[in-house]
Tab-separated table of C-alpha atoms in Angstrom:
chain	number	residue	atom	x	y	z
A	1	MET	CA	-0.604	-13.843	-0.032
A	2	THR	CA	-0.524	-11.811	-3.235
A	3	ALA	CA	-2.861	-8.933	-4.121
A	4	PRO	CA	-6.389	-9.860	-4.590
A	5	LEU	CA	-8.465	-8.714	-7.305
A	6	ILE	CA	-10.008	-5.775	-6.842
A	7	GLU	CA	-12.868	-3.941	-9.499
A	8	THR	CA	-14.246	-0.635	-9.774
A	9	GLU	CA	-16.920	0.333	-12.480
A	10	ARG	CA	-13.583	1.011	-15.764
A	11	LEU	CA	-10.290	-0.821	-13.860
A	12	ARG	CA	-9.048	-4.262	-12.426
A	13	LEU	CA	-6.891	-4.337	-10.198
A	14	ARG	CA	-5.127	-7.597	-10.046
A	15	ALA	CA	-1.696	-9.188	-8.848
A	16	HIS	CA	1.404	-8.451	-11.167
A	17	THR	CA	2.647	-11.492	-13.588
A	18	ALA	CA	5.500	-12.027	-15.483
A	19	ALA	CA	3.803	-11.603	-18.494
A	20	ASP	CA	3.516	-7.471	-17.221
A	21	PHE	CA	7.503	-6.797	-17.789
A	22	THR	CA	7.144	-5.261	-21.276
A	23	ALA	CA	3.882	-2.681	-20.554
A	24	SER	CA	6.028	-2.036	-16.898
A	25	ALA	CA	9.190	-1.439	-18.210
A	26	ARG	CA	7.379	0.954	-20.514
A	27	LEU	CA	5.674	2.379	-18.758
A	28	TRP	CA	8.785	3.416	-15.976
A	29	ALA	CA	10.978	4.280	-18.927
A	30	ASP	CA	8.652	6.996	-20.047
A	31	PRO	CA	10.164	10.575	-19.030
A	32	GLU	CA	7.061	12.180	-18.370
A	33	ILE	CA	5.881	9.208	-15.690
A	34	VAL	CA	9.137	9.865	-13.442
A	35	ARG	CA	9.579	13.842	-13.873
A	36	HIS	CA	7.789	13.084	-10.436
A	37	ILE	CA	9.327	10.031	-9.211
A	38	GLY	CA	12.911	9.966	-9.244
A	39	GLY	CA	13.581	11.686	-12.121
A	40	ALA	CA	15.169	9.305	-14.228
A	41	PRO	CA	13.543	6.466	-16.997
A	42	SER	CA	14.161	3.451	-15.531
A	43	SER	CA	16.378	0.511	-17.532
A	44	PRO	CA	14.686	-2.445	-18.157
A	45	ASN	CA	16.500	-4.396	-15.599
A	46	GLN	CA	15.142	-1.703	-12.929
A	47	SER	CA	12.353	-2.162	-13.991
A	48	TRP	CA	12.197	-6.062	-13.721
A	49	GLN	CA	13.315	-5.673	-10.171
A	50	ARG	CA	10.773	-3.040	-9.441
A	51	MET	CA	8.673	-6.226	-10.115
A	52	LEU	CA	9.853	-8.595	-8.274
A	53	ARG	CA	9.517	-6.100	-5.597
A	54	TYR	CA	5.665	-6.888	-5.576
A	55	PRO	CA	5.206	-10.532	-5.075
A	56	GLY	CA	7.757	-9.828	-1.524
A	57	LEU	CA	5.380	-6.457	-0.699
A	58	TRP	CA	2.759	-9.092	0.022
A	59	ALA	CA	4.445	-11.754	1.607
A	60	LEU	CA	5.954	-9.644	4.465
A	61	LEU	CA	3.322	-7.439	4.874
A	62	GLY	CA	-0.092	-8.516	3.836
A	63	TYR	CA	-0.199	-5.342	1.729
A	64	GLY	CA	1.700	-3.804	-1.931
A	65	TYR	CA	1.419	-3.295	-4.567
A	66	TRP	CA	-1.440	-3.993	-7.857
A	67	ALA	CA	-0.787	-3.936	-11.722
A	68	VAL	CA	-4.317	-1.389	-13.024
A	69	GLU	CA	-5.465	-2.868	-15.378
A	70	GLU	CA	-8.089	-0.948	-18.060
A	71	LYS	CA	-11.564	-3.289	-18.616
A	72	ALA	CA	-12.749	-2.068	-21.908
A	73	THR	CA	-9.249	-3.076	-23.281
A	74	GLY	CA	-7.700	-5.613	-21.402
A	75	ALA	CA	-4.191	-3.128	-21.409
A	76	PHE	CA	-2.246	-2.828	-18.869
A	77	ILE	CA	-2.435	0.745	-18.126
A	78	GLY	CA	-0.930	1.443	-14.387
A	79	GLU	CA	0.440	0.400	-10.997
A	80	SER	CA	-1.125	1.391	-7.206
A	81	GLY	CA	-0.896	0.268	-3.987
A	82	LEU	CA	0.579	0.485	-0.362
A	83	ALA	CA	4.037	-0.054	0.835
A	84	ASP	CA	6.686	0.084	3.298
A	85	PHE	CA	9.925	1.447	2.171
A	86	LYS	CA	11.568	2.335	5.077
A	87	ARG	CA	12.135	5.569	3.707
A	88	GLU	CA	14.420	7.616	5.834
A	89	ILE	CA	12.451	10.750	5.746
A	90	SER	CA	11.429	13.623	7.767
A	91	PRO	CA	8.849	13.625	9.860
A	92	SER	CA	9.121	9.979	10.140
A	93	ILE	CA	6.202	8.001	8.574
A	94	ASP	CA	7.084	4.076	9.917
A	95	GLY	CA	4.135	2.206	10.267
A	96	ALA	CA	2.181	3.699	7.482
A	97	PRO	CA	1.686	1.827	4.261
A	98	GLU	CA	2.297	4.409	1.859
A	99	ALA	CA	-0.347	5.086	-0.948
A	100	GLY	CA	1.615	5.163	-4.529
A	101	TRP	CA	0.345	5.621	-8.146
A	102	VAL	CA	1.286	5.283	-11.645
A	103	ILE	CA	-1.346	5.582	-14.991
A	104	ALA	CA	0.644	5.522	-18.178
A	105	THR	CA	0.977	9.259	-20.001
A	106	ASP	CA	-1.254	8.199	-22.735
A	107	ARG	CA	-4.062	7.209	-20.050
A	108	ALA	CA	-4.025	10.396	-17.846
A	109	GLY	CA	-6.571	13.180	-17.399
A	110	ARG	CA	-9.318	10.045	-17.593
A	111	GLY	CA	-9.665	9.463	-13.683
A	112	TYR	CA	-7.422	6.256	-13.623
A	113	ALA	CA	-5.212	7.350	-10.809
A	114	THR	CA	-8.335	8.238	-8.148
A	115	GLU	CA	-10.316	4.966	-9.306
A	116	ALA	CA	-7.503	3.131	-8.221
A	117	VAL	CA	-6.537	4.601	-5.056
A	118	THR	CA	-9.659	5.172	-3.996
A	119	ALA	CA	-10.784	1.220	-4.396
A	120	ILE	CA	-7.465	0.249	-2.387
A	121	LEU	CA	-8.100	2.416	0.038
A	122	ALA	CA	-11.079	0.833	0.815
A	123	TRP	CA	-9.423	-2.606	1.174
A	124	CYS	CA	-7.502	-1.191	3.099
A	125	ASP	CA	-10.075	-0.206	5.651
A	126	ALA	CA	-11.423	-3.401	5.308
A	127	HIS	CA	-8.655	-5.669	5.619
A	128	ARG	CA	-5.660	-3.681	7.524
A	129	ALA	CA	-5.643	-2.228	11.319
A	130	GLU	CA	-3.330	0.428	10.305
A	131	GLU	CA	-5.054	4.075	11.804
A	132	GLU	CA	-3.802	5.963	8.793
A	133	THR	CA	-1.926	5.713	4.563
A	134	VAL	CA	0.597	8.533	3.551
A	135	CYS	CA	1.389	9.198	0.820
A	136	ILE	CA	4.587	11.926	-0.443
A	137	ILE	CA	4.322	13.452	-3.480
A	138	ALA	CA	6.846	16.331	-5.110
A	139	PRO	CA	5.973	19.829	-4.685
A	140	ASP	CA	5.133	20.462	-8.521
A	141	ASN	CA	3.433	17.489	-9.219
A	142	ALA	CA	-0.068	18.770	-9.506
A	143	ALA	CA	-1.967	15.734	-10.378
A	144	SER	CA	-1.380	13.557	-8.109
A	145	VAL	CA	-2.195	16.023	-4.994
A	146	ARG	CA	-5.149	16.009	-7.143
A	147	VAL	CA	-6.174	12.892	-6.657
A	148	ALA	CA	-4.067	12.788	-2.835
A	149	GLU	CA	-7.297	14.996	-2.082
A	150	LYS	CA	-9.850	13.063	-3.775
A	151	CYS	CA	-9.078	9.986	-1.797
A	152	GLY	CA	-9.056	11.773	1.240
A	153	PHE	CA	-5.431	12.932	2.153
A	154	THR	CA	-5.247	16.166	3.956
A	155	GLY	CA	-1.898	18.428	4.216
A	156	PRO	CA	0.685	18.099	3.002
A	157	GLU	CA	3.042	18.992	5.307
A	158	LYS	CA	6.556	19.520	4.734
A	159	ALA	CA	9.006	16.523	4.534
A	160	ARG	CA	12.770	16.233	3.237
A	161	PHE	CA	13.223	12.649	1.241
A	162	GLY	CA	16.767	12.267	-0.007
A	163	GLY	CA	17.839	15.596	0.200
A	164	ALA	CA	14.871	17.514	-1.025
A	165	ASN	CA	11.464	18.917	-0.021
A	166	THR	CA	8.657	16.633	-0.777
A	167	LEU	CA	4.723	16.711	0.498
A	168	LEU	CA	3.952	14.637	3.387
A	169	PHE	CA	0.091	13.947	2.910
A	170	ARG	CA	-2.095	11.737	5.835
A	171	ARG	CA	-5.421	10.026	5.890
A	172	ALA	CA	-6.736	8.516	8.736
A	173	ARG	CA	-8.434	5.671	8.377
A	174	GLY	CA	-12.420	5.592	6.867
A	175	GLY	CA	-11.148	9.107	5.187
């Protein structure tokens, strides 16, 4: 299985291709992007390894990540989707697809993350049986907290991941 095409008013969510590598590597090398996601910019090799994981999520789980493309320009502007990264997190999120999103700095503040995540969650509700989706967000990432809340996630619960405090949000199926 590969990522199905999802279209929204302004976005095209599609499977990644090798042609996305340069834009994806640029995205993950941006210090502003990774400030709340691990803190260190990704090397080209790390970005390539990330892209290689995306088809594996689809093949093994039946869900995964989409490339986010701006319809008006055809530009690759981010990545969003669902995953099971087998995180060692307390409380556990085992069995719940974990939503994630990242939108290029030059496209931030336009509602693209909310639009993409809303479409992905609608796809999940229509095609998956899980009763809940989750997301984890760094405590100081106010923009992502707003996206989660707009998309129907509730919380936050306090959680521990990687030796640090994080916020855990949950969304019931159809939420």
